[in-house]
Coordinates of C-alpha atoms and ligand atoms in Angstrom, one line a residue:
M113 CA 26.5 -111.0 26.7
P114 CA 26.3 -108.8 23.2
T115 CA 23.1 -108.7 22.1
A116 CA 22.8 -110.0 18.6
A117 CA 22.6 -106.5 17.2
V118 CA 25.9 -105.5 18.6
T119 CA 27.0 -109.3 17.3
G120 CA 25.7 -108.6 13.9
V121 CA 27.6 -105.0 13.9
R122 CA 31.1 -106.6 14.9
A123 CA 30.9 -109.0 12.2
A124 CA 30.3 -106.6 9.7
L125 CA 33.4 -104.2 10.9
A126 CA 35.6 -107.3 11.3
A127 CA 35.6 -107.8 7.7
Q128 CA 37.0 -104.3 7.1
P129 CA 40.8 -104.1 7.4
R130 CA 41.8 -102.2 10.5
F131 CA 45.0 -101.2 12.0
P132 CA 45.2 -101.1 15.6
L133 CA 46.4 -97.8 17.0
A134 CA 43.9 -97.4 20.0
T135 CA 43.8 -98.9 23.2
L136 CA 40.6 -100.4 23.6
P137 CA 38.0 -100.7 25.1
T138 CA 37.9 -97.2 27.1
P139 CA 36.7 -96.5 30.4
L140 CA 33.4 -95.8 31.1
H141 CA 33.3 -93.4 34.4
D142 CA 30.3 -92.8 36.7
A143 CA 31.0 -89.4 37.5
V144 CA 29.4 -89.2 41.1
R145 CA 31.2 -86.2 42.3
L146 CA 30.0 -84.3 39.0
R147 CA 26.4 -85.3 39.9
E148 CA 27.0 -84.3 43.6
A149 CA 28.3 -80.7 42.1
L150 CA 25.0 -80.4 40.1
G151 CA 23.0 -80.8 42.8
G152 CA 23.1 -84.7 43.1
P153 CA 20.5 -87.7 42.4
S154 CA 17.3 -85.9 43.9
R155 CA 18.6 -83.0 41.0
C156 CA 20.7 -84.4 38.3
P157 CA 20.7 -87.4 36.2
R158 CA 23.4 -90.0 36.4
I159 CA 26.3 -89.0 34.3
L160 CA 28.5 -92.0 32.8
I161 CA 31.7 -90.3 31.2
K162 CA 32.9 -92.4 28.1
R163 CA 36.9 -92.0 28.0
D164 CA 37.5 -91.8 24.3
D165 CA 40.4 -89.1 25.4
L166 CA 42.5 -92.1 26.8
T167 CA 42.6 -94.0 23.4
S168 CA 46.1 -93.5 24.1
L169 CA 47.4 -92.9 20.5
G170 CA 49.8 -89.6 20.8
L171 CA 47.5 -88.3 23.7
G172 CA 44.7 -89.6 22.8
G173 CA 41.2 -88.5 21.6
N174 CA 38.4 -89.6 19.0
K175 CA 40.7 -89.3 15.9
A176 CA 42.2 -92.9 17.0
R177 CA 39.2 -94.9 16.3
K178 CA 38.6 -93.8 12.7
L179 CA 42.5 -93.8 11.8
E180 CA 42.7 -97.5 12.7
Y181 CA 40.2 -97.9 9.7
L182 CA 41.7 -95.0 7.5
V183 CA 45.6 -95.9 8.2
A184 CA 44.8 -99.7 7.2
D185 CA 43.2 -98.3 4.1
A186 CA 45.9 -96.5 3.2
Q187 CA 48.3 -99.4 3.4
S188 CA 45.9 -101.7 1.3
A189 CA 46.4 -98.5 -1.0
G190 CA 50.3 -99.2 -0.9
A191 CA 50.6 -95.6 0.7
T192 CA 53.8 -94.3 1.8
T193 CA 53.0 -90.8 3.1
L194 CA 49.4 -89.5 5.2
I195 CA 48.6 -86.0 4.0
T196 CA 45.8 -84.3 6.1
T197 CA 44.4 -80.8 6.9
G198 CA 42.9 -78.5 9.9
A199 CA 43.3 -75.5 11.8
V200 CA 46.7 -74.9 13.7
Q201 CA 45.5 -76.8 16.9
S202 CA 43.9 -79.6 15.0
N203 CA 43.8 -82.8 17.2
H204 CA 43.1 -85.0 14.0
A205 CA 46.2 -83.4 12.4
R206 CA 48.9 -84.0 15.5
M207 CA 47.0 -88.0 15.8
T208 CA 47.4 -88.6 11.9
A209 CA 51.1 -87.8 12.6
A210 CA 51.1 -90.1 15.5
A211 CA 49.7 -92.8 13.5
A212 CA 52.0 -92.4 11.0
C213 CA 54.9 -92.9 13.5
V214 CA 53.3 -96.3 14.4
A215 CA 52.6 -97.4 11.0
G216 CA 55.7 -96.4 9.9
L217 CA 54.8 -93.6 7.4
R218 CA 55.5 -90.6 6.5
S219 CA 53.1 -87.8 7.4
V220 CA 52.5 -84.0 5.9
L221 CA 50.0 -81.6 7.9
V222 CA 48.3 -78.7 6.0
L223 CA 47.2 -76.3 8.9
T224 CA 45.5 -73.1 8.7
T225 CA 46.4 -70.5 11.1
T226 CA 45.4 -66.6 11.7
T227 CA 48.6 -65.5 13.2
A228 CA 51.4 -65.5 10.6
E229 CA 53.9 -67.3 13.0
P230 CA 51.7 -69.8 15.3
A231 CA 53.2 -70.6 19.0
I232 CA 54.7 -74.1 18.7
A233 CA 52.6 -75.2 21.6
G234 CA 49.9 -77.7 22.2
N235 CA 49.3 -79.8 19.2
L236 CA 51.7 -77.8 16.6
L237 CA 54.5 -78.7 19.3
L238 CA 53.6 -82.7 19.0
D239 CA 52.8 -82.3 15.2
H240 CA 56.9 -81.6 15.3
L241 CA 57.6 -84.5 17.9
F242 CA 55.7 -87.0 15.7
G243 CA 57.7 -85.7 12.4
A244 CA 55.4 -84.4 10.8
S245 CA 56.4 -81.9 7.6
V246 CA 54.0 -79.2 8.5
R247 CA 52.8 -76.7 5.9
L248 CA 50.7 -73.6 7.0
V249 CA 48.2 -71.8 5.1
P250 CA 47.6 -68.4 6.6
S251 CA 43.6 -67.5 6.8
V252 CA 41.6 -64.9 8.2
D253 CA 39.0 -67.8 9.2
P254 CA 40.3 -71.0 10.0
M255 CA 37.2 -72.7 8.5
L256 CA 37.3 -70.4 5.6
A257 CA 40.5 -71.5 4.5
V258 CA 38.9 -74.9 2.8
G259 CA 39.6 -73.7 -1.0
Q260 CA 43.1 -72.5 0.0
D261 CA 44.2 -75.7 1.9
E262 CA 42.9 -77.9 -0.8
A263 CA 45.4 -76.1 -3.6
V264 CA 48.2 -76.7 -1.0
V265 CA 47.2 -80.5 -0.5
A266 CA 47.2 -80.4 -4.4
E267 CA 50.8 -79.5 -4.4
V268 CA 51.9 -81.7 -1.7
V269 CA 50.1 -84.6 -3.5
T270 CA 52.2 -83.7 -6.9
A271 CA 55.6 -83.3 -4.9
E272 CA 55.3 -86.6 -2.8
K273 CA 54.6 -88.4 -6.6
A274 CA 57.3 -86.4 -7.8
A275 CA 59.5 -87.8 -5.1
G276 CA 58.4 -91.3 -5.7
R277 CA 56.4 -91.6 -2.7
T278 CA 52.8 -92.9 -2.4
P279 CA 50.2 -90.1 -1.1
Y280 CA 47.2 -90.8 1.2
V281 CA 44.9 -88.0 1.7
I282 CA 42.8 -88.1 4.4
P283 CA 40.1 -85.8 4.4
I284 CA 39.7 -82.8 7.4
G285 CA 38.6 -84.3 11.0
G286 CA 39.1 -88.0 9.4
S287 CA 35.5 -87.7 8.2
S288 CA 34.9 -90.0 5.4
A289 CA 32.8 -93.2 5.0
I290 CA 35.5 -95.2 6.1
G291 CA 36.5 -92.9 9.2
V292 CA 33.0 -93.6 10.1
F293 CA 33.7 -97.4 10.9
G294 CA 35.4 -95.8 13.9
Y295 CA 32.3 -94.6 16.2
V296 CA 30.2 -97.4 14.8
G297 CA 32.8 -99.4 16.5
G298 CA 32.9 -97.2 19.3
T299 CA 29.4 -97.4 19.7
A300 CA 29.5 -101.4 19.8
E301 CA 32.0 -100.9 22.4
L302 CA 29.7 -98.5 24.8
V303 CA 26.5 -100.5 24.0
D304 CA 27.9 -103.7 25.3
Q305 CA 29.5 -101.7 28.5
L306 CA 26.0 -100.1 29.1
N307 CA 24.5 -104.0 28.7
D308 CA 27.0 -105.2 31.2
M309 CA 26.4 -102.5 33.8
G310 CA 22.8 -102.8 33.1
V311 CA 21.7 -99.5 32.3
A312 CA 19.6 -97.5 29.6
P313 CA 20.9 -94.1 29.4
T314 CA 18.6 -91.6 27.3
R315 CA 20.7 -89.3 25.7
L316 CA 24.5 -89.2 24.8
Y317 CA 26.6 -85.8 24.4
F318 CA 29.7 -85.1 22.4
A319 CA 30.8 -82.1 20.6
S320 CA 30.5 -82.3 16.9
G321 CA 32.9 -80.6 14.6
S322 CA 33.5 -82.2 10.8
R323 CA 30.8 -84.7 11.7
G324 CA 32.2 -88.2 11.4
T325 CA 31.8 -88.7 15.1
Q326 CA 28.1 -88.0 14.7
A327 CA 27.6 -90.2 11.5
G328 CA 29.4 -92.9 13.4
L329 CA 27.7 -92.5 16.6
T330 CA 24.1 -92.2 14.5
L331 CA 24.3 -95.3 12.3
G332 CA 26.0 -97.1 15.3
A333 CA 23.3 -96.5 17.7
K334 CA 20.6 -97.1 15.1
A335 CA 22.3 -100.5 14.0
C336 CA 23.4 -101.4 17.5
G337 CA 19.5 -100.9 18.6
A338 CA 20.8 -98.2 21.4
T339 CA 18.2 -96.9 24.4
Y340 CA 19.9 -93.1 24.0
A341 CA 19.1 -90.2 21.7
V342 CA 22.3 -89.0 20.1
M343 CA 23.0 -85.3 21.4
G344 CA 25.5 -83.5 19.0
I345 CA 26.7 -79.9 20.1
A346 CA 28.1 -78.0 17.4
V347 CA 31.7 -76.5 17.9
S348 CA 31.6 -74.4 14.5
A349 CA 29.0 -73.0 12.3
G350 CA 27.6 -74.1 8.8
E351 CA 25.3 -76.5 9.7
A352 CA 23.4 -76.9 6.5
E353 CA 26.7 -78.4 4.6
K354 CA 27.6 -80.3 7.7
I355 CA 24.5 -82.4 7.9
E356 CA 24.3 -83.1 4.3
R357 CA 28.1 -84.6 4.6
A358 CA 27.4 -86.6 7.8
K359 CA 24.4 -87.9 5.7
R360 CA 26.2 -88.9 3.0
I361 CA 29.7 -90.6 4.9
A362 CA 26.9 -92.1 7.1
N363 CA 25.1 -94.0 4.6
E364 CA 28.4 -94.7 2.3
A365 CA 29.5 -96.8 5.5
A366 CA 26.7 -98.5 6.1
T367 CA 26.5 -99.6 2.4
R368 CA 30.4 -100.7 2.7
L369 CA 29.3 -102.4 6.1
G370 CA 26.5 -104.4 4.6
L371 CA 24.0 -103.1 7.3
P372 CA 20.5 -102.4 6.5
E373 CA 20.3 -99.0 8.1
R374 CA 20.3 -95.6 6.6
V375 CA 20.0 -92.3 8.4
D376 CA 18.4 -89.4 7.4
L377 CA 18.9 -85.4 7.8
P378 CA 16.8 -85.0 10.7
E379 CA 18.5 -87.3 12.8
L380 CA 22.0 -85.5 12.3
V381 CA 20.9 -82.5 13.6
T382 CA 23.1 -80.3 16.0
D383 CA 22.6 -78.0 18.8
Q384 CA 24.0 -74.8 17.7
E385 CA 23.7 -72.8 21.3
Y386 CA 27.3 -73.4 22.5
I387 CA 29.1 -72.4 19.7
G388 CA 29.8 -68.8 21.1
E389 CA 31.9 -66.9 18.7
G390 CA 33.0 -69.4 16.4
Y391 CA 35.0 -72.2 16.0
G392 CA 38.4 -72.5 18.4
I393 CA 37.1 -69.4 20.4
P394 CA 36.6 -70.7 24.0
T395 CA 33.1 -69.7 25.8
K396 CA 32.9 -68.5 29.2
A397 CA 30.3 -71.4 30.0
G398 CA 33.0 -73.9 28.4
L399 CA 35.8 -72.4 30.6
E400 CA 33.5 -73.0 33.7
A401 CA 33.0 -76.4 32.3
I402 CA 36.9 -77.1 32.2
A403 CA 37.2 -76.0 35.9
L404 CA 34.3 -78.0 37.4
L405 CA 35.0 -81.5 35.4
A406 CA 39.1 -80.6 36.8
R407 CA 37.8 -80.0 40.2
T408 CA 35.2 -82.9 40.5
E409 CA 36.3 -85.7 38.4
A410 CA 40.1 -84.8 37.8
I411 CA 39.4 -84.9 34.5
L412 CA 40.8 -82.5 31.9
L413 CA 38.1 -81.0 28.8
D414 CA 39.6 -79.1 25.9
P415 CA 38.8 -75.3 25.3
C416 CA 37.6 -76.0 21.7
Y417 CA 35.4 -79.2 21.5
T418 CA 34.6 -81.1 25.0
S419 CA 34.4 -77.9 27.3
K420 CA 31.1 -76.7 24.8
G421 CA 29.8 -80.2 24.9
M422 CA 29.8 -80.5 28.7
A423 CA 28.8 -77.0 29.0
A424 CA 25.5 -78.0 27.0
L425 CA 24.6 -81.1 29.6
V426 CA 25.4 -78.5 32.2
D427 CA 22.8 -76.2 31.1
H428 CA 20.4 -78.7 30.2
V429 CA 20.5 -80.2 33.9
R430 CA 20.3 -76.6 35.7
S431 CA 17.5 -75.9 33.3
G432 CA 15.5 -79.1 34.5
L433 CA 15.6 -80.3 30.9
M434 CA 16.1 -83.7 32.3
S435 CA 14.8 -85.8 34.8
P436 CA 17.2 -86.8 37.5
A437 CA 16.1 -90.5 37.2
E438 CA 17.5 -90.5 34.0
T439 CA 21.2 -91.3 32.9
V440 CA 23.4 -89.6 30.5
I441 CA 26.2 -90.2 28.5
F442 CA 29.1 -87.6 28.0
L443 CA 31.3 -89.0 25.0
H444 CA 34.9 -87.2 26.1
T445 CA 36.7 -87.2 22.3
G446 CA 40.2 -85.6 24.0
G447 CA 41.7 -82.7 22.8
V448 CA 43.3 -82.0 26.1
P449 CA 46.6 -80.7 24.3
A450 CA 44.9 -77.3 23.5
I451 CA 45.1 -76.7 27.2
F452 CA 48.7 -75.7 27.1
T453 CA 48.3 -73.0 24.1
D454 CA 48.1 -69.2 24.8
G455 CA 44.6 -67.4 25.0
H456 CA 42.5 -68.3 27.3
R457 CA 45.1 -69.4 30.1
E458 CA 43.7 -66.2 32.4
D459 CA 40.2 -67.1 31.6
L460 CA 40.5 -70.4 32.5
L461 CA 42.5 -69.7 35.6
R462 CA 39.4 -66.9 36.6
A463 CA 37.0 -69.7 36.2
S464 CA 38.6 -71.7 38.4
V465 CA 38.9 -69.3 41.3
A466 CA 35.4 -68.8 40.8
L467 CA 34.6 -72.4 42.0
L468 CA 36.6 -71.9 45.6
Ligands
LIG280 C1 37.9 -83.7 16.2 C2 37.1 -83.8 17.6 C3 35.5 -83.1 17.9 C4 34.4 -83.7 16.8 O1 35.1 -84.9 15.9 P1 34.3 -84.7 14.7 O2 34.3 -86.3 14.1 O3 35.2 -83.6 13.5 O4 32.9 -84.2 14.4 C5 35.5 -83.5 18.9 N1 36.1 -83.7 20.0 C6 37.7 -83.4 19.9 C7 38.4 -83.2 20.8 C8 38.1 -83.4 18.4 O5 39.4 -83.5 18.5

């Protein structure tokens, strides 16, 4: 039975236009072999993995939940073309291209790249398969190209209009107030599953990037009366500006949904300890986490996001930060196509061999 709080949140979301893209609900998996590998029930909390890598749309991931509301908004605006930005291996860009296919729209992706001719692999290969028009923007640091890619987006918007089409620009990561609805809904789904199982987890771990997921999870947890603390693990720098964005879009989403809850900056702070050298650069602990999850659960993590989120969880278990009596959740946000790119293959193999 859903709680009154969850029923209220669901009713608020039901009043918003939504274009179905994801296969929901996603499974909530009890990771018993992972728990065993981390010392068993006497040393390690129970770990539940929320499988949002299995949202289905174009190989899945967290962006499917946001895109359901963003695509519906684009359709309400009479859009013919979805335009978005990201790094060259952006999961969000790949899933936007996939969503465009399903919704019968065009897609243009403006992608920043540190190499002149990036390999057509992983997400970039899928972008092409999904028929996206790809505009590459060279940059020394994918995260510092924001000003540059904005100028290219403006060009694309002008060109689309000149061709008689109606563009709809989705911000990086799909992190707008409308995108936030996705993880308010994701939280309602999760809290229902937890109630059905009769468990009250203490923490929810996930990899935090552009903060739309965090904004939705934090607002959702408050509005649904969730028992857990939202543990965002940062995968890129720029905390000060990003938590301001998270607060703005979370509260704008709350207003649009007619929810009374508001979130403030201290609730949106992320853990900066697991970023490593920077966005998109795998860490040793992250690669070990990929090998560990593959070996114990046959669940694949990605080198950019989920590996760093799981590295934090594993570290917190090993350092005794949590009691084994706790139950914790790991939200698997997807990203698997990036495994099939260059740059980390040898290290991943080494991490896997080290577990033998
Ligand atoms: C985009 C993404 C995230 C982060 O989500 P944000 O809403 O951008 O913070 C985490 N994991 C994966 C695999 C992603 O693609």
